[in-house]
Structure formats: C-alpha cells, structure tokens
Amino acid sequence: MTSRTARKTGSETALAPRLPAHETIYRELRALVLFGDLAPGQAVTIQGLCDRLGAGMTPVREALRRLIAEGALEFQGNRRVSVPLLDAGNIGELIFARQWLDPHLARRATERATPADLDHLTEVDDDLDRAILRGDMRAYLELNHRFHRALYEIAAAPILTDVADGLWLRFGPSLRVVCGRVGTEGLPDRHKDLLAAMRAGDTEAAAEAIRADVVQGMEQVRQSLSRQPRDD
Amino acid sequence: MTSRTARKTGSETALAPRLPAHETIYRELRALVLFGDLAPGQAVTIQGLCDRLGAGMTPVREALRRLIAEGALEFQGNRRVSVPLLDAGNIGELIFARQWLDPHLARRATERATPADLDHLTEVDDDLDRAILRGDMRAYLELNHRFHRALYEIAAAPILTDVADGLWLRFGPSLRVVCGRVGTEGLPDRHKDLLAAMRAGDTEAAAEAIRADVVQGMEQVRQSLSRQPRDD
DNA sequence: CAGCGATAAATTTGATCATATTCTTGGTGG
DNA sequence: CCACCAAGAATATGATCAAATTTATCGCTG
C-alpha cells in the first residue's frame, strides 16, 4: 500500500493523514445509516447535509452517490433522497442472501483463522456481552457489526465481503428500529457457538451457528416490520 | 430503479430527455467496463475521461464514485483508478456467488413469468443466436447480458438483482478477454434448456439450466485467467 | 570520465469551492 | 380551477489549491 510517510517532513500528526473530505463525509453518513441514526423513510437533502456536517456540497454529493450505489440510500423522486423503507419482500431477499453468504464466509474463516484471529473475535464478543448487559443498544449494534466484519476479514474473500457489507447497509436502519422495540434482551447471540466451532475447526458447525444467528436476527426484523410496516 | 421520466413537461417527445449529465456519463462508463472496452488492469484518470467523453469533471467524478462503489472500478493508490485485475480467488468467489444467485432468480422468474415475458426472452435469445452465428462478439456480450438482465427483471427481487448486476460489472472485462481468445464458437448457451423449463413451469429444471450456463461460462474465464494471469 | 542515486523543480492530476443555470415546486392571482 | 411567477434546491462549470509523480540536474563514487 502507500507506506510512504517517511518521505515528508517529520510531522506525523498521529491519526490525521489528510483523509479526503468526501471520504470522511462518506464514513459519517454511512455510520448514520448503518446504526439507524437516520430512520427508514427519512428524507435527506444535499444542502441539509452540508449544514449538518459543515461541509461543502461537492464532497457531500460524491458521498451520496456512493451510498446510493451501495443501496444505503434511495434516489426516490427527481429531487428526494431517503433511507429505503423495506417491505416484507425485501426482508425476504436479505434473509435469503445472508443465509447463504454468512455461512460460506464462516466456513472460510474457520479454515483460515489463526489463534490471534480467534482471540480478536472473542474480545469483540466479550465487549458485545457487556453492551447487552448494560442495555447499550448503540454499542450492541456497532459491536455486532464489528464482529461480523471481523469474521468477513478472516475469510479473505474481498468480493463476497463487499456484497455482505452492502447487505448490512440495507438492513441496518430497520435493525435499529427493531431493537428500539424489542430492547437488548432476547437479542440473538449465537456467537459463543460460533467461536467454539471455530476453535474446534468444525467448519459445518460454524456455518450452522452463524446461520442460526443471522436467521434469528433477520426474522425478528421481518416480524417487526410486518407487524407495523409504517412508522415515523 | 431508473424511473426518472419527465413527469409533466409539455415537450417530452423523447427527443431531449434532459437526462442529467452524471447519469449519462455513468451509463457510458458502465458500458465501457461491462463490455470490455476498458481492459482489466487499465488505468483511467478523471481528467482523461473528461477529455474522452467531453464532459465537465464534476459529473465524471460522480460517475466514477458510483462505479467504484459498485466494484466496477478500483481505487488503487491515492491517485490511480483502474479496472480490477481478477485473480483465481476472485473468479472463485464470482462463480460461487452466481451459482447461488442466478438459479434462485431463475426459480422466481419461472414462477412469475407471463407469456409476454417468455416471448421477450425468446426474442432476445434468437438475436443472441444470430450474433453467435455472425461471429459478432460485442453483440453476443450485450445480448447475453440483456438476456440475464431480463430474467432478473422477471424475478422481481430488486435487492438480489442489484447484487447480480454488481457481479456482472466485476467479471465483464475478463469475459471480454476470454471471448477474444476463444472466439464465439464454444460459447455457453443453455438458454434453450432454460426457456423450455420455464415454459413447462419446471422451476428446478430452470434453475439447473441457468446454473450450468453460468458455471460453464465462468469456468472458461477461470481457466483462461489461470493460463495467462497477466496480459497487457 | 561515466554511471548511479538522490533531491528538487515542474507538470500532471485530484480535491474543493464559489457561482451560475436549470428544474421542480408551491403559492397566488385571475 | 388553471396558469403564471417566485423561491429554493440540485446540477454543472471553471478556477484555484494541494499533492504526487515524473523528470532533470547535480554530486558522488567506482
């Protein structure tokens, strides 16, 4: 990669290596969508985001295009951009896709995981448990995402990981809504089973554990959505 | 998705659709990638595209962001954007994904297809046959894509269709390279089997037909790629 | 004296902004 | 109730600034 930092004058400002503005905006907006700070159906305007994020409009426009392309936002009318509202059919598609993708990535991850990888996963899952006990929903959402992301990383399948990331962006907002209704009790956590299977090198058990985790979570979304499809 | 027709303008007449520039640029660039006019590994610059397409840089930038988000282009360094070069692992991922996605969409399409849908598919496939006989590779690529696209449309699963579109964008350039070596003979065309199964309403036969078609085509790509992974 | 390497300048490219133009929309008056 | 006008939002242009790559020159060494 671009490890050419030694070239310049010795001013290493720690963690601010001049990240482009559109990249920053993109990540902020992505987090806003992924963790439900923007509710499904909520409309956004370019200029509104310029104010909210204190940025020029060009970077905001580029970030929006990117998120629209990834399915995180929807280009509704000629004028409106909003967070997509999922119907039962959409949820069905997402369940189907994840039910296939996540187990496959879990199998690959099980085959390739190093002890350090397993330690890292365990660490994230411990944080996750603490967040659930604390009742901290936002932390739960972030850590649950981080756990699955870490699994994808281990699987080392860049294209499938991209696809999985896109799916997360699509059901993220709805997941937040569901958690708002259900609370942190009863949240799916088959991660212990998964970790045990991975440590034992049992690929099929790992795949089944993640499948159960995914299906349980997504079915909650489906039921919650069908019970009350519109909610502002 | 792209339902941006003029709503109530008095003078639409299909002459000046006033399509936004970034949308036009996006479609041109997308076609360039999808049908192999940009070879894998080829680098593009924003300003180069501004010249090539005779457009301002803002629309080009937005179109590029979109294509990068869809995986059609790769954001290599801090400065380079290029068509991704696929390795054997990437091809494996794509084969796996399509082997799951396309049959599923074919099943749904078989259940939902109207006679008019079947007629349309048959028509496209006839054009496809003529293109193969003619040895017209570019037409083959476009019509093959259009055939699968039409199948996706019938399946009426917007999210999965988006995912499938993304996969096409990723292997499109390599497909062109392969066809350049193989020629139009020996190209996969299990479309007849698929159409027969769909007419009979046999969902499983349809799924198997499309699976065979996909796997045969993708395996050709894999073999061609592994035989000569680097080619400038 | 020639070749190699490094540094510095120059050119090319990318990122951002301010601004103009167009299109939608909503309100008002006939 | 329809048409026209005004306001606001989004699109698109060009200029400007910053960064990186490339090239050329200079010094050092063999």
CSV table of C-alpha atoms (C1' of nucleotides) in Angstrom, one decimal, chain D:
chain,number,residue,atom,x,y,z
D,1,DC,C1',-59.5,25.6,-11.3
D,2,DC,C1',-55.8,26.7,-14.1
D,3,DA,C1',-51.8,29.4,-15.2
D,4,DC,C1',-48.1,32.0,-14.2
D,5,DC,C1',-44.5,33.6,-11.1
D,6,DA,C1',-41.3,33.2,-7.5
D,7,DA,C1',-38.3,30.7,-4.4
D,8,DG,C1',-35.4,27.1,-3.4
D,9,DA,C1',-32.8,23.1,-4.4
D,10,DA,C1',-29.9,20.4,-7.4
D,11,DT,C1',-26.9,20.2,-11.3
D,12,DA,C1',-22.9,21.6,-13.8
D,13,DT,C1',-18.8,24.8,-14.9
D,14,DG,C1',-14.4,26.7,-14.2
D,15,DA,C1',-11.0,28.2,-11.3
D,16,DT,C1',-7.9,27.5,-7.5
D,17,DC,C1',-5.2,25.0,-4.3
D,18,DA,C1',-2.7,20.9,-2.8
D,19,DA,C1',-0.4,16.6,-3.6
D,20,DA,C1',2.1,13.2,-6.2
D,21,DT,C1',4.6,11.5,-9.9
D,22,DT,C1',7.9,12.3,-13.1
D,23,DT,C1',11.9,14.3,-14.9
D,24,DA,C1',16.1,16.6,-14.9
D,25,DT,C1',20.2,18.1,-12.8
D,26,DC,C1',23.9,17.7,-9.5
D,27,DG,C1',27.1,15.3,-6.7
D,28,DC,C1',29.4,11.2,-5.5
D,29,DT,C1',31.7,7.0,-6.3
D,30,DG,C1',33.9,3.4,-8.9
